[in-house]
Amino acid sequence: MADALKDKIADVFDEPACGHNVNKSEQQRKKGCAKPLTPGAAAGGCAFDGAKIVLQPIVDVAHLVHAPLACEGNGWDNRGAASSGSERYRTGFTTDMTELDIVMGYGEKKLFRAIREVIEAEDPPAVFVYSTCVPALIGDDIDAVCKAASDTFGTPCIPVNAPGYVGSKNLGNKLAGEAMLDHVIGTVEPEVTTPYDINIVGDYNLSGELWQVKPLLDRLGIRILGSLSADARYRQVAMMHRAKVTMMVCSKALINVARKLDERYGIPFFEGSFYGISDTSESLRQMCRILVEQGAAAELLDRCEALIAEEEASIWAELEPFRPRVAGRKVLLYTGGHKSWSVVAALQELGMEVIGTSVRKATEEDKGRVVDIMGDDKHMFDNMAPKDMYRLLKDAGADVLMSGGRSQFVALKAKMPWVDVNQEKHEPYAGYMGMVDLLRAIDRAVNNPMWDELRAPAPWDEPLTEGRVLPAHSGACPVTGVSAGMGRPVSLVPPLPPAEVIASAAPDVSGFPSSDTDFEDC
């Protein structure tokens, strides 16, 4: 591993804005945030995967992965981040390193040619170049190649040093943020600034969730000047240093970016969520309060309260017909990050009972919020094996499982509905409007009549009773033309013999009534 990358990782591990990190010893801090891996268990995403998750939603940039083909194949388009403009981020670019490139040392030359081809074909505002395990291990200097390409072609080429072997996905998130701090943020000045300019960090606009919040900000006159990521453009990232406040959405994945924006440019930050009615309102209040402290007009607070009152009254009226259909239902929430507490609050607002929530990838602050919301930590758990999840669903009498796609099969085995709340989902659940979408999704799942049919005994498992009689045959056999004749009803259960016969021997079924015509030969 290059010394520069080692120093960068050490700097990322020493995060003073993280309360949990501050309480660690020096030796513990050097180990970072990743937990020891369990042999034979899936380790989750690597550092490259984390970097790609953070930066790929910058939609107008060309994302070039310096690696064998499989790395880009695995990491491409791994979240449903939506764009309101350019679709360039949907195209995967890779150097497709081969064994010959590795053995002969052609990696850097091939990377330079790939950058030239991408710029000539796409004319992007910038090219992000991702280092992966193979080029990092053989010593390809992507920083030098990117600098040479930037000087030659006049297009910013940004090195993202996050090879997979250096650590977890969370570390990759932070290394991607460091790349933006080192090479992008502060390189472009906005044409005009206002006291109402904000940054949004760590929101990925999954299924267009940001678009359900942006109209609220527009009504308050608040402008999203900088964005990382959330339907972002390269210029938005480059202008983040001129905002007045930063809202950090996704747990602590990019807290290093928020902290350094505060230290370098005096931009305060707060952590908020747009899941749930009360959390959306609280995030708007906190955002407006800090903007006023930073120089915005004081009347912004009054307008914020008026907007919140109007939106909450409207959304509760819209939710009222649906709430009785889900009230009292028990839900197991298996997700991670800030959703571990923000979705809990949203579900409780709907009158549902949360029997458990996972705190995977959640910080100590996230866990504290779960305790505040649920009253204790008895219903919190980290990773859960499928058999344990199945047992919890059954023992607690859950009505629905809300999780990512990998857990849906546990719900199907338990014969209960499942609602997707992870990045693969196809419906947006953010903001006030998102609560309606979430409630409708839960309603569709738990009140689908198919679940009663699925859980009911199969018809062939039910005991036959005397009253079940088929109607008499009528018409003629379609093959032979033989008429049914004098048809009689056919009982599915033969007449029961006298009790003494039952006691002494097997029942006599010789008197089983039948029709005059046997259609089995047809």
Coordinates of C-alpha atoms in Angstrom, one line a residue, residues 212-213 216 247 272-286 304-305 307-320 322-323 341-351 373 429-439:
Q212 CA -40.2 14.8 -2.7
V213 CA -38.2 17.1 -0.4
L216 CA -40.5 22.1 0.4
M247 CA -27.3 18.7 6.2
G272 CA -31.2 14.9 9.9
S273 CA -33.6 12.6 8.2
F274 CA -36.5 13.1 5.8
Y275 CA -38.2 9.8 6.7
G276 CA -41.4 10.3 8.7
I277 CA -43.5 13.3 9.4
S278 CA -41.9 14.5 12.7
D279 CA -38.3 13.9 11.4
T280 CA -39.0 15.8 8.2
S281 CA -40.4 18.7 10.2
E282 CA -37.5 18.7 12.7
S283 CA -35.0 18.7 9.9
L284 CA -36.6 21.7 8.3
R285 CA -36.7 23.5 11.6
Q286 CA -33.0 22.8 12.3
C304 CA -40.9 27.4 8.2
E305 CA -43.4 26.9 11.0
L307 CA -45.1 25.4 6.0
I308 CA -44.8 22.6 8.6
A309 CA -48.3 23.3 10.0
E310 CA -49.8 23.3 6.5
E311 CA -48.0 20.2 5.3
E312 CA -48.7 18.2 8.5
A313 CA -52.4 19.0 8.5
S314 CA -52.6 18.0 4.8
I315 CA -50.7 14.8 5.2
W316 CA -52.5 13.6 8.3
A317 CA -55.8 14.1 6.5
E318 CA -54.6 12.1 3.6
L319 CA -53.3 9.3 5.8
E320 CA -56.4 9.1 8.0
F322 CA -55.5 4.3 5.6
R323 CA -54.2 4.3 9.2
W341 CA -34.2 4.9 13.8
S342 CA -35.9 7.2 11.3
V343 CA -38.1 4.5 9.8
V344 CA -39.0 3.3 13.3
A345 CA -40.3 6.8 14.1
A346 CA -42.3 6.9 10.9
L347 CA -43.9 3.5 11.6
Q348 CA -44.8 4.4 15.1
E349 CA -46.5 7.6 13.8
L350 CA -48.7 5.2 11.7
G351 CA -49.7 3.3 14.8
I373 CA -37.7 6.2 20.3
Y429 CA -40.6 7.2 1.0
A430 CA -39.0 10.5 1.9
G431 CA -40.7 13.7 3.0
Y432 CA -44.4 14.2 3.8
M433 CA -45.5 12.8 0.5
G434 CA -43.4 9.7 1.1
M435 CA -45.4 8.7 4.1
V436 CA -48.4 8.2 1.9
D437 CA -46.4 6.0 -0.4
L438 CA -45.0 4.0 2.5
L439 CA -48.4 3.5 4.1

